[in-house]
XYZ file of C-alpha atoms in Angstrom:
772
model
C -41.318 67.749 62.199
C -41.641 68.964 58.601
C -37.925 69.539 58.376
C -37.184 66.044 59.552
C -39.679 64.641 57.064
C -37.934 66.407 54.126
C -34.556 65.091 55.204
C -35.950 61.575 55.468
C -37.457 61.782 51.958
C -34.139 63.095 50.554
C -32.262 60.209 52.143
C -34.710 57.721 50.578
C -34.358 59.364 47.137
C -30.536 59.265 47.322
C -30.633 55.611 48.323
C -32.962 54.778 45.422
C -30.738 56.683 42.983
C -27.630 54.807 44.136
C -29.484 51.522 43.766
C -30.461 52.354 40.158
C -26.881 53.349 39.310
C -25.539 50.106 40.765
C -28.097 48.099 38.799
C -27.121 49.973 35.636
C -23.425 49.250 36.188
C -24.233 45.617 36.842
C -26.245 45.423 33.599
C -23.487 47.049 31.550
C -20.940 44.689 33.046
C -22.973 41.676 31.919
C -22.733 42.742 28.233
C -19.320 41.825 26.819
C -17.420 43.659 24.118
C -17.278 47.333 23.098
C -20.966 47.940 23.863
C -20.090 49.004 27.406
C -19.906 52.688 28.226
C -21.155 55.568 26.098
C -20.261 54.049 22.685
C -17.244 54.033 20.363
C -16.058 56.664 17.915
C -15.937 56.066 14.134
C -12.180 55.465 14.021
C -12.339 52.744 16.677
C -15.220 51.000 14.950
C -13.469 51.007 11.563
C -10.281 49.754 13.208
C -12.275 46.910 14.775
C -13.737 45.978 11.380
C -10.273 46.024 9.813
C -8.906 43.717 12.495
C -11.788 41.321 11.964
C -11.227 41.339 8.201
C -7.455 40.836 8.166
C -6.929 39.013 11.452
C -3.736 39.095 13.449
C -0.523 39.623 11.532
C 1.230 36.869 13.484
C -1.311 34.159 12.739
C -0.348 33.425 9.130
C 2.158 34.819 6.658
C 1.008 36.969 3.786
C -1.905 34.944 2.458
C -4.820 35.743 0.184
C -7.026 37.693 2.594
C -9.114 39.790 0.206
C -9.878 39.111 -3.421
C -7.739 41.265 -5.699
C -10.388 43.441 -7.346
C -9.879 46.123 -9.944
C -11.589 49.406 -10.533
C -14.667 47.736 -11.995
C -14.912 45.691 -8.783
C -14.875 48.853 -6.676
C -17.668 50.241 -8.838
C -19.784 47.158 -8.110
C -19.099 47.404 -4.380
C -19.920 51.100 -4.439
C -23.364 50.218 -5.764
C -24.325 48.611 -2.463
C -23.428 51.758 -0.515
C -25.235 53.972 -3.001
C -28.290 51.765 -2.734
C -28.416 52.371 1.007
C -28.134 56.134 0.506
C -30.733 56.158 -2.258
C -33.232 54.337 -0.052
C -33.386 57.445 2.184
C -34.904 59.610 -0.596
C -38.564 60.565 -0.634
C -40.956 58.011 -2.088
C -41.708 59.710 -5.397
C -38.074 60.401 -6.288
C -37.090 56.904 -5.073
C -39.772 55.295 -7.266
C -38.609 57.118 -10.394
C -34.949 56.351 -9.756
C -35.429 52.625 -9.039
C -37.699 52.236 -12.083
C -35.061 53.812 -14.287
C -32.277 51.605 -12.912
C -34.351 48.417 -13.285
C -35.544 49.153 -16.810
C -32.094 50.182 -18.061
C -30.395 47.087 -16.675
C -33.083 44.780 -18.049
C -32.887 46.348 -21.512
C -29.079 46.171 -21.625
C -28.951 42.525 -20.573
C -31.628 41.493 -23.068
C -29.783 43.229 -25.908
C -26.336 41.923 -24.936
C -27.462 38.290 -24.616
C -29.956 38.366 -27.512
C -33.069 37.772 -25.432
C -35.675 40.089 -26.957
C -38.685 41.457 -25.035
C -37.775 39.839 -21.745
C -38.168 40.772 -18.108
C -35.474 40.424 -15.457
C -35.437 39.236 -11.890
C -32.310 39.932 -9.818
C -31.453 37.548 -6.977
C -28.499 36.626 -4.767
C -28.772 32.826 -4.931
C -28.336 31.398 -8.423
C -31.121 28.851 -7.832
C -33.630 31.352 -6.488
C -34.637 32.552 -9.956
C -35.486 29.002 -11.088
C -37.616 28.477 -7.969
C -39.614 31.635 -8.783
C -39.978 30.480 -12.402
C -41.375 27.144 -11.189
C -43.868 29.006 -9.026
C -44.859 31.106 -12.035
C -45.352 27.954 -14.129
C -47.572 26.452 -11.420
C -49.765 29.559 -11.280
C -49.989 29.604 -15.065
C -50.985 25.946 -15.496
C -53.193 25.655 -12.385
C -55.811 28.381 -12.534
C -57.368 27.518 -9.146
C -54.034 27.204 -7.321
C -54.493 30.533 -5.497
C -57.822 29.357 -4.087
C -57.454 25.577 -3.650
C -53.722 25.338 -3.054
C -52.206 21.885 -2.730
C -55.558 20.170 -3.428
C -55.163 21.108 -7.077
C -51.643 19.684 -7.152
C -52.788 16.508 -5.419
C -55.421 15.744 -8.055
C -52.934 16.327 -10.905
C -49.342 16.119 -9.767
C -46.846 18.406 -11.534
C -43.623 16.972 -12.961
C -40.292 18.858 -13.211
C -37.751 17.311 -15.582
C -34.051 17.597 -14.783
C -31.068 16.237 -16.656
C -28.907 13.600 -15.015
C -25.980 15.968 -15.642
C -27.594 18.844 -13.729
C -25.713 20.320 -10.782
C -26.127 18.312 -7.577
C -28.859 19.329 -5.141
C -30.898 21.388 -7.624
C -33.964 19.135 -7.570
C -34.000 18.901 -3.787
C -33.754 22.686 -3.516
C -36.749 23.169 -5.824
C -38.903 20.696 -3.903
C -38.028 22.346 -0.597
C -38.828 25.833 -1.891
C -42.084 24.837 -3.579
C -43.301 22.371 -0.956
C -43.467 19.523 -3.476
C -42.677 15.859 -2.789
C -39.624 14.311 -4.367
C -41.682 12.082 -6.742
C -42.539 15.288 -8.614
C -38.960 15.264 -9.930
C -38.148 13.238 -13.044
C -34.479 12.727 -13.829
C -33.820 12.358 -17.552
C -30.847 10.099 -18.409
C -28.124 11.226 -20.781
C -27.154 9.670 -24.094
C -25.644 6.227 -23.996
C -25.306 5.305 -27.685
C -25.167 8.468 -29.808
C -23.970 11.961 -28.969
C -22.300 13.212 -25.843
C -22.597 11.220 -22.638
C -23.445 14.471 -20.826
C -26.350 15.517 -23.087
C -29.969 14.863 -22.298
C -31.514 11.950 -24.215
C -34.346 13.639 -26.145
C -36.021 10.403 -27.253
C -36.121 9.076 -23.720
C -37.433 12.416 -22.466
C -40.354 12.240 -24.885
C -41.156 8.741 -23.678
C -41.139 9.918 -20.044
C -43.495 12.798 -20.893
C -45.966 10.449 -22.585
C -45.886 8.037 -19.655
C -46.551 10.855 -17.162
C -49.513 12.121 -19.197
C -51.011 8.620 -19.304
C -50.688 8.393 -15.502
C -52.647 11.617 -15.046
C -49.675 13.851 -14.224
C -48.972 17.297 -15.612
C -45.547 17.905 -17.269
C -44.721 21.345 -15.870
C -41.141 22.459 -16.505
C -37.915 21.272 -18.144
C -34.452 22.495 -17.074
C -31.931 22.314 -19.928
C -28.183 22.967 -19.786
C -26.162 25.296 -21.972
C -22.931 24.109 -20.426
C -23.276 21.445 -17.737
C -21.790 22.046 -14.322
C -19.240 19.257 -14.831
C -17.848 19.364 -18.373
C -19.675 22.271 -20.038
C -21.673 20.265 -22.602
C -24.799 21.815 -24.162
C -28.088 19.979 -24.629
C -29.927 19.957 -27.938
C -31.931 23.016 -26.965
C -33.574 23.448 -30.388
C -35.033 19.938 -30.287
C -36.050 20.364 -26.648
C -37.851 23.611 -27.466
C -39.947 21.836 -30.107
C -40.816 19.110 -27.636
C -41.819 21.619 -24.954
C -44.060 23.530 -27.371
C -45.749 20.277 -28.359
C -46.655 19.338 -24.776
C -46.979 22.831 -23.269
C -43.933 22.586 -20.986
C -41.994 25.591 -19.691
C -38.371 25.495 -20.890
C -35.688 27.003 -18.641
C -32.001 27.106 -19.666
C -28.949 27.694 -17.478
C -25.220 27.180 -17.842
C -21.904 28.898 -18.341
C -22.070 28.712 -22.160
C -24.837 31.344 -22.173
C -22.054 33.921 -21.837
C -21.055 33.267 -25.453
C -24.354 34.846 -26.589
C -22.601 38.212 -26.241
C -20.020 37.280 -28.887
C -20.312 37.791 -32.623
C -20.218 34.081 -33.450
C -22.456 31.762 -31.440
C -22.980 28.045 -32.026
C -26.449 26.963 -33.093
C -27.007 24.871 -29.979
C -26.404 27.842 -27.664
C -28.203 30.307 -29.942
C -31.383 28.233 -29.593
C -31.483 29.244 -25.917
C -32.688 32.712 -26.951
C -36.067 31.157 -27.825
C -36.615 29.534 -24.457
C -39.122 30.714 -21.836
C -36.481 31.732 -19.285
C -32.748 31.630 -18.646
C -30.448 32.324 -15.700
C -27.296 34.419 -16.193
C -24.385 34.886 -13.779
C -22.538 37.991 -15.041
C -20.521 38.389 -11.826
C -18.043 35.515 -12.411
C -18.030 36.095 -16.183
C -16.969 39.747 -15.847
C -15.020 39.534 -12.578
C -17.531 41.627 -10.603
C -17.836 40.898 -6.870
C -21.172 41.057 -5.017
C -23.179 41.312 -8.245
C -26.545 39.512 -8.311
C -27.531 36.796 -10.743
C -30.230 37.566 -13.331
C -33.144 35.456 -14.553
C -34.611 36.631 -17.849
C -38.122 35.420 -18.652
C -41.063 36.105 -20.974
C -44.580 36.447 -19.551
C -47.480 38.764 -20.334
C -49.464 38.645 -17.080
C -47.974 41.040 -14.489
C -50.368 39.797 -11.812
C -49.001 36.258 -11.962
C -45.395 37.482 -11.933
C -46.227 39.548 -8.858
C -47.768 36.527 -7.134
C -44.815 34.338 -8.089
C -42.385 36.892 -6.596
C -40.629 37.817 -9.844
C -41.692 41.443 -9.543
C -42.046 43.617 -6.482
C -43.321 47.063 -5.576
C -40.662 47.544 -2.908
C -37.866 49.976 -3.882
C -35.292 47.918 -1.987
C -35.929 44.908 -4.268
C -35.478 47.064 -7.358
C -32.210 48.474 -6.002
C -30.598 45.025 -6.295
C -29.815 45.926 -9.905
C -27.825 49.047 -8.933
C -24.349 47.367 -8.659
C -24.833 45.715 -12.030
C -26.198 48.959 -13.527
C -23.030 50.803 -12.509
C -20.693 47.983 -13.632
C -22.238 47.645 -17.087
C -21.844 51.375 -17.696
C -18.218 51.274 -16.551
C -17.281 48.299 -18.763
C -19.321 49.203 -21.809
C -20.209 46.740 -24.533
C -16.611 46.430 -25.705
C -15.354 45.632 -22.215
C -18.031 42.974 -21.683
C -17.354 41.282 -24.998
C -13.580 41.498 -24.498
C -13.682 39.677 -21.161
C -15.899 36.865 -22.429
C -13.868 36.560 -25.619
C -10.604 36.427 -23.626
C -11.930 33.527 -21.544
C -12.954 31.584 -24.645
C -9.527 32.190 -26.200
C -7.825 30.811 -23.078
C -9.799 27.581 -23.274
C -9.126 27.293 -27.009
C -5.402 27.850 -26.416
C -5.285 25.131 -23.792
C -7.149 22.688 -26.054
C -4.741 23.217 -28.942
C -1.725 22.808 -26.638
C -3.018 19.639 -24.953
C -3.606 17.971 -28.330
C 0.163 17.892 -28.798
C 0.813 16.332 -25.378
C 0.941 12.551 -25.172
C -1.022 10.642 -22.530
C -3.552 13.496 -22.107
C -7.163 13.029 -23.250
C -9.540 15.972 -23.718
C -13.253 15.401 -23.039
C -15.181 17.991 -25.061
C -18.415 17.913 -27.004
C -17.665 20.637 -29.537
C -14.403 22.553 -29.531
C -16.046 25.726 -30.858
C -19.011 25.933 -28.490
C -17.650 24.696 -25.159
C -15.368 27.131 -23.294
C -14.741 24.439 -20.657
C -11.725 22.135 -21.021
C -11.784 18.802 -19.178
C -8.768 16.514 -19.476
C -7.218 13.535 -17.745
C -4.042 11.477 -17.839
C -4.160 8.068 -19.515
C -1.899 5.533 -21.222
C -2.766 3.843 -24.482
C -3.443 0.141 -24.762
C -4.686 -1.383 -28.047
C -8.163 -2.798 -27.828
C -9.145 -1.166 -24.516
C -11.537 1.580 -23.533
C -10.123 4.926 -24.769
C -11.015 6.517 -21.464
C -9.292 3.920 -19.301
C -6.386 3.072 -21.620
C -3.286 1.891 -19.861
C 0.101 0.560 -20.819
C 0.718 -2.710 -18.994
C 3.894 -3.516 -17.191
C 6.097 -6.222 -18.750
C 4.614 -8.938 -16.508
C 1.069 -7.580 -16.309
C -1.706 -10.131 -16.664
C -4.780 -9.296 -18.787
C -7.055 -9.437 -15.741
C -5.108 -6.629 -14.085
C -5.553 -4.132 -16.925
C -8.907 -2.913 -15.628
C -7.562 -2.496 -12.116
C -4.603 -0.515 -13.378
C -7.022 1.611 -15.407
C -8.900 2.541 -12.258
C -5.608 3.359 -10.560
C -5.308 6.278 -13.001
C -7.957 8.079 -10.929
C -5.542 8.498 -8.038
C -2.830 9.693 -10.411
C -5.183 12.231 -12.007
C -6.200 13.492 -8.585
C -2.515 13.937 -7.718
C -1.916 15.698 -11.038
C -4.794 18.106 -10.439
C -3.617 18.990 -6.947
C -0.068 19.559 -8.202
C -1.251 21.853 -11.002
C -3.445 23.848 -8.615
C -0.430 24.542 -6.421
C 1.979 25.307 -9.263
C -0.395 27.535 -11.296
C -2.974 28.909 -8.832
C -4.231 31.596 -11.244
C -5.492 28.887 -13.601
C -8.489 28.158 -11.358
C -8.383 24.403 -11.953
C -10.781 22.050 -10.194
C -10.601 18.275 -9.727
C -13.848 16.356 -10.187
C -14.951 12.738 -10.348
C -17.128 11.802 -13.328
C -19.170 8.629 -13.309
C -18.017 7.296 -16.687
C -14.601 8.884 -17.205
C -13.309 8.879 -13.635
C -11.267 11.649 -12.015
C -10.620 14.583 -14.377
C -9.204 18.107 -14.225
C -11.422 20.994 -15.356
C -10.376 24.390 -16.696
C -13.306 26.837 -16.873
C -11.935 30.345 -17.566
C -15.410 31.883 -17.925
C -15.947 31.479 -14.192
C -12.388 32.111 -12.982
C -10.283 34.067 -15.503
C -11.821 37.491 -14.878
C -11.542 37.088 -11.101
C -8.052 35.537 -10.986
C -6.610 37.511 -13.899
C -5.592 34.486 -15.975
C -3.486 35.292 -19.047
C -2.172 33.365 -22.025
C 1.234 32.995 -20.381
C -0.419 31.221 -17.473
C -1.930 28.682 -19.867
C 1.506 28.038 -21.366
C 2.928 27.561 -17.886
C 0.108 25.137 -17.111
C 0.954 23.046 -20.179
C 4.645 23.056 -19.250
C 3.797 21.818 -15.738
C 1.659 19.036 -17.197
C 4.510 17.890 -19.442
C 6.954 17.946 -16.532
C 4.693 15.699 -14.440
C 3.965 13.133 -17.143
C 7.233 11.123 -16.707
C 6.447 10.714 -13.014
C 2.918 9.519 -13.740
C 4.037 7.125 -16.478
C 6.872 5.648 -14.427
C 4.689 5.192 -11.348
C 1.903 3.488 -13.278
C 4.328 1.042 -14.887
C 5.914 0.100 -11.546
C 2.679 -0.537 -9.648
C 2.077 -4.057 -10.995
C 5.740 -5.061 -10.661
C 5.700 -3.852 -7.060
C 2.572 -5.873 -6.310
C 4.000 -9.068 -7.767
C 7.293 -8.639 -5.907
C 5.493 -8.046 -2.587
C 3.324 -11.126 -3.182
C 6.438 -13.282 -3.676
C 8.141 -11.938 -0.535
C 7.401 -13.750 2.714
C 6.110 -11.611 5.555
C 4.786 -8.773 3.371
C 1.199 -8.139 2.315
C 0.174 -5.882 -0.558
C -2.745 -3.556 0.234
C -4.972 -2.232 -2.563
C -5.698 1.431 -1.881
C -7.295 3.080 -4.959
C -6.929 6.546 -3.457
C -3.130 6.368 -3.097
C -1.265 7.758 -6.134
C 2.129 6.243 -5.343
C 3.798 2.950 -6.247
C 1.779 1.025 -3.724
C 0.972 0.183 -0.121
C 2.590 -2.650 1.828
C 2.116 -4.059 5.312
C 4.488 -6.240 7.303
C 2.866 -9.237 8.993
C 4.708 -10.021 12.184
C 4.642 -13.311 14.062
C 1.685 -12.498 16.344
C -0.355 -10.687 13.709
C -3.956 -11.824 13.387
C -4.488 -11.829 9.640
C -8.260 -12.257 9.889
C -8.731 -9.270 12.184
C -8.761 -5.639 11.106
C -8.553 -4.228 14.615
C -5.794 -1.915 15.724
C -2.494 -3.743 16.295
C -0.212 -1.882 18.756
C 2.790 -4.158 18.135
C 2.405 -3.827 14.384
C 2.106 -0.068 14.739
C 5.444 0.081 16.570
C 7.129 -2.047 13.933
C 5.764 0.092 11.081
C 6.758 3.298 12.866
C 10.331 2.069 13.219
C 10.312 0.834 9.634
C 9.154 4.229 8.407
C 11.961 5.934 10.309
C 14.577 3.587 8.868
C 13.311 4.035 5.303
C 13.319 7.814 5.550
C 16.896 7.740 6.843
C 18.035 6.157 3.568
C 17.631 9.543 1.808
C 16.238 8.084 -1.404
C 14.106 9.880 -3.972
C 11.031 7.962 -2.808
C 8.722 9.264 -0.114
C 7.450 6.936 2.602
C 4.435 7.587 4.769
C 2.533 5.589 7.344
C -1.229 5.690 7.280
C -4.142 3.496 8.270
C -5.465 1.079 5.717
C -9.015 1.325 7.013
C -9.088 4.584 8.975
C -8.320 3.482 12.554
C -7.344 -0.080 11.649
C -3.970 -1.644 10.905
C -1.052 0.534 9.809
C 0.747 0.297 6.468
C 3.700 1.825 4.645
C 2.680 4.080 1.750
C 5.309 4.451 -0.991
C 5.097 7.649 -3.047
C 5.629 8.554 -6.692
C 8.661 7.407 -8.675
C 10.398 9.827 -10.996
C 12.963 7.378 -12.386
C 13.611 3.661 -12.831
C 13.440 2.043 -9.412
C 14.894 -1.330 -8.508
C 11.675 -2.821 -7.163
C 13.220 -6.108 -5.915
C 15.801 -4.181 -3.898
C 13.108 -1.897 -2.494
C 10.865 -4.772 -1.407
C 13.780 -6.748 0.034
C 14.968 -3.724 2.018
C 11.491 -3.300 3.489
C 11.241 -6.973 4.448
C 14.734 -7.216 5.956
C 14.401 -3.973 7.906
C 11.000 -4.980 9.269
C 12.296 -8.370 10.440
C 15.261 -6.724 12.135
C 13.001 -4.259 13.946
C 10.687 -7.089 15.001
C 13.519 -9.165 16.476
C 14.989 -6.175 18.309
C 11.614 -5.233 19.725
C 10.963 -8.828 20.754
C 14.324 -8.930 22.576
C 13.516 -5.722 24.450
C 10.061 -6.965 25.392
C 11.395 -10.266 26.748
C 14.305 -8.670 28.619
C 12.110 -7.510 31.505
C 10.770 -10.996 32.151
C 14.211 -12.562 31.777
C 15.816 -10.123 34.206
C 13.025 -10.621 36.734
C 13.438 -14.391 36.685
C 17.214 -14.032 36.906
C 16.937 -11.848 40.000
C 14.632 -14.354 41.671
C 16.989 -17.230 40.883
C 19.988 -15.207 42.123
C 18.226 -14.525 45.430
C 17.539 -18.235 45.896
C 21.140 -19.181 45.112
C 22.513 -16.494 47.439
C 20.346 -17.815 50.241
C 21.638 -21.330 49.599
C 25.229 -20.029 49.539
C 24.740 -18.360 52.931
C 23.381 -21.582 54.393
C 26.312 -23.584 52.997
C 28.806 -21.061 54.408
C 27.121 -21.286 57.822
C 27.423 -25.076 57.816
C 31.006 -24.916 56.597
C 32.267 -22.361 59.143
C 30.200 -23.556 62.072
C 28.018 -21.762 64.558
C 30.898 -20.682 66.835
C 32.451 -18.573 64.145
C 29.248 -16.570 63.910
C 29.560 -15.342 67.526
C 31.314 -11.932 67.418
C 34.055 -12.454 70.079
C 34.500 -16.213 69.709
C 34.413 -16.035 65.945
C 37.196 -13.458 65.802
C 39.435 -15.580 68.089
C 38.817 -18.734 66.016
C 39.491 -16.896 62.813
C 42.770 -15.622 64.281
C 43.982 -19.064 65.313
C 42.506 -20.934 62.333
C 41.649 -18.601 59.452
C 39.102 -19.760 56.910
C 40.040 -19.782 53.227
C 36.845 -18.560 51.512
C 36.155 -19.868 48.033
C 35.673 -17.280 45.312
C 32.107 -17.903 44.258
C 29.928 -15.520 42.323
C 27.132 -15.356 39.813
C 26.886 -13.761 36.382
C 23.712 -13.217 34.393
C 23.832 -13.861 30.652
C 21.173 -11.697 28.954
C 21.595 -13.456 25.622
C 21.018 -16.936 27.050
C 18.747 -15.762 29.873
C 20.544 -17.963 32.439
C 22.406 -17.470 35.715
C 25.970 -18.897 35.610
C 28.814 -19.319 38.097
C 31.930 -17.130 38.013
C 34.193 -19.899 39.350
C 35.366 -20.762 35.850
C 36.306 -17.128 35.300
C 38.305 -16.610 38.529
C 40.039 -20.001 38.689
C 40.970 -20.610 35.060
C 41.124 -16.961 34.001
C 38.828 -17.788 31.033
C 35.525 -15.998 30.501
C 32.751 -18.124 29.077
C 30.950 -16.445 26.184
C 27.768 -18.415 26.597
C 25.292 -18.631 23.764
C 26.156 -16.639 20.709
C 23.563 -13.984 19.854
C 21.554 -14.399 16.658
C 22.938 -12.776 13.580
C 21.388 -9.616 12.254
C 19.220 -10.460 9.269
C 20.564 -9.187 6.020
C 19.444 -9.285 2.442
C 20.628 -11.911 0.018
C 20.966 -9.321 -2.716
C 24.053 -7.151 -2.444
C 24.231 -4.259 -4.834
C 27.225 -2.084 -5.505
C 26.391 1.542 -6.245
C 28.232 4.339 -7.939
C 29.594 7.042 -5.652
C 26.715 9.418 -4.974
C 24.044 7.043 -6.311
C 20.917 7.032 -4.150
C 19.273 3.848 -2.834
C 16.792 1.861 -4.959
C 18.202 3.310 -8.197
C 18.945 0.960 -11.058
C 22.526 0.854 -12.325
C 23.136 3.469 -15.000
C 26.182 1.803 -16.557
C 26.065 1.701 -20.311
C 23.334 4.363 -20.463
C 23.365 7.989 -21.334
C 22.283 8.979 -17.859
C 25.902 9.394 -16.707
C 26.931 12.994 -16.836
C 29.973 14.072 -18.821
C 31.606 15.476 -15.702
C 31.442 12.170 -13.810
C 34.832 10.583 -13.113
C 35.777 7.456 -15.046
C 37.591 6.163 -12.010
C 34.223 5.627 -10.311
C 33.387 2.934 -12.844
C 36.834 1.371 -12.553
C 36.559 1.295 -8.752
C 33.167 -0.332 -9.022
C 34.550 -2.995 -11.393
C 37.399 -3.723 -8.976
C 34.957 -4.058 -6.068
C 32.790 -6.437 -8.088
C 35.869 -8.468 -9.067
C 37.003 -8.705 -5.445
C 33.572 -9.703 -4.255
C 33.326 -12.383 -6.969
C 36.797 -13.655 -5.997
C 35.769 -13.923 -2.361
C 32.633 -15.813 -3.301
C 34.718 -18.222 -5.442
C 37.123 -18.879 -2.560
C 34.201 -19.532 -0.251
C 32.747 -22.030 -2.729
C 36.101 -23.809 -3.042
C 36.436 -24.012 0.735
C 32.961 -25.501 1.087
C 33.367 -27.986 -1.811
C 33.646 -31.691 -0.855
C 36.721 -32.243 -3.071
C 39.439 -31.342 -0.589
C 42.963 -32.550 0.072
C 43.036 -35.975 1.728
C 44.904 -34.649 4.724
C 42.963 -31.448 5.045
C 40.726 -31.080 8.110
C 37.047 -30.375 7.989
C 35.984 -26.695 7.740
C 34.916 -26.461 11.377
C 37.954 -28.365 12.624
C 40.231 -26.246 10.522
C 38.671 -23.112 11.888
C 39.029 -24.296 15.483
C 42.584 -25.519 14.879
C 43.540 -22.225 13.332
C 42.073 -20.400 16.259
C 44.003 -22.382 18.854
C 47.156 -22.139 16.798
C 46.859 -18.391 16.661
C 46.398 -18.283 20.400
C 49.403 -20.555 20.954
C 51.743 -18.581 18.725
C 54.173 -16.055 20.151
C 57.286 -16.250 22.393
C 56.845 -18.376 25.495
C 58.753 -15.922 27.712
C 56.294 -13.152 27.032
C 53.263 -15.052 28.299
C 53.038 -17.123 31.540
C 52.097 -20.763 31.124
C 48.860 -21.867 32.747
C 48.573 -25.502 33.663
C 45.557 -27.144 32.091
C 43.086 -28.374 34.679
C 42.532 -32.087 35.022
C 38.886 -31.868 34.160
C 39.847 -30.322 30.799
C 42.543 -32.912 29.952
């Protein structure tokens, strides 16, 4: 009994073990990926990471997968790995090491950027330092904020002043981080009368501060710019500092121009930033260092408040954020840091001096010596107009269209910026839309040169590319108004104003059934425009044609691209109109053919039924009986008449074939409509592309071109003019008294030609009586 009990218990244990193993396998099968099994070795894991970084080789050709970093970049990346290793040390050694790294980095940055006796806070997000500074200002001005919280802010609302030229989203970020309502933000307008249009208006700022104090609010903090995010202009920081000291406002400065504090010569406007309460630096882009934190330098004597605000921390991991920058600064040294910043400023200065010599390019800078950001745009001069939106009018341009053509420069500048970005990618250009100036191109080497490796030769190449694109921009802008006027005069075409299209213009063909008051999708019009686009691209001209929607998913249009040479606009517009009408008539014929054929088949069936009934009445019933009918047909055969039917697709009618079989003459029916053709006929040189103006008498003809081409063209023109003269003489009313009319003469000549020839070679056919 005991033995049997042990065996039974063993069987139960084995069954339970198998159940647990099956459950374990089922659990491991539910987890996807390499987590199944006993784990992966180091080589497999690193291979997996490499595949995730680079992707499949067959997906894309050799593209920019990883930023090209130098040895100083590897030093910065090594700092993150060292920080992880250092965090495993014992607490006392870790505390001493992190304190040394933090103090050294803070001291070096303060000395390099001339900010004496400051503290540093290292953060990943560039805006995070400003949010902590705002929290510090709140704790400093509201003594009971730790105890009462938002009740203190409710009784006396704080106000944060931001420039209208500040980077987008900064005010919203601060309110979200601090838990403040949006009315706590006060946006200060920029200058409108005197000074730069991207500088803060100091007089208006003072008025806003006084108004807020009268309303019981507390002016808390002012954010000034030493290099705005758009064009790199610097506020009057010295005057703002005096205003902040007068009203007890915290002054914070940020911007790309703060990098010039490391140079030997610094402009007075940027040098005044060293006296502010705090500033945010971004040494990573300036020095070409990847994964390096931003730094906020500030001055404050109370360590308790800085600890509450989050600017200081007792955690070693927070202090180790400075390790990558600590290593990079030691590797570069003071000379390396200054050399990189100085090189970026020299690139911007070189581009400014080169663009001054280029026509139709305007530079938007506040001070050439203090702003390392170059912002320029394409324009054309027009006396008495706005220097920003200057344009050269076309020969027939009306004064009311000058402003519209000025705004059309935005599309051309956007096209220019995109072209330059593709041709010179190491320049780091960006295209931006300014409220007053319009679309501009920005060159900011302080944020891109160290990372992309921009050199002086690249700047020269950039200027050469700009000069090569200027003829295209100038020619296109001059042809836009002429194209619009020509399209307006042409029946069946509608000019579409699309400010975002940089080409000559946009045109739409209005077909017969087009509803001009509706913007809904037109399938018939889409087919016509698709065929028109195909025909235009088959001409192999220098122009580019595209089809796109005018209003997203609404009616289709033909978009005509940039023009690099003189284009015959009347010929271009006429070709579009004639081709569109031809496509419309052909499509209409194909659409109606189905209905015409269906009606023809029905009519043919009815006529065949009638013909069978007539044949039955004519032959009699006896002939329809198989045996009797064959005997009657043998004794008295029936002579069947040759009757048939033919269907004329052009006329859409069913006709008899009796005339064809009896008189051996085939009726042509209704003549088809002629293919529409243009009234303008232009003779081109051999090899000349469509829509090009004639180059005769100009220097555009190459020396190797054959003179016989011009002679042949003159002969063709002479022949064509002679033919036109003969046609005019034939159609003139002053004819010979005995001469027949033009139509009669044509018909007489036709019959005479048919009647000519030897009589023996052709059998004579007797003319029917009904034709006599």
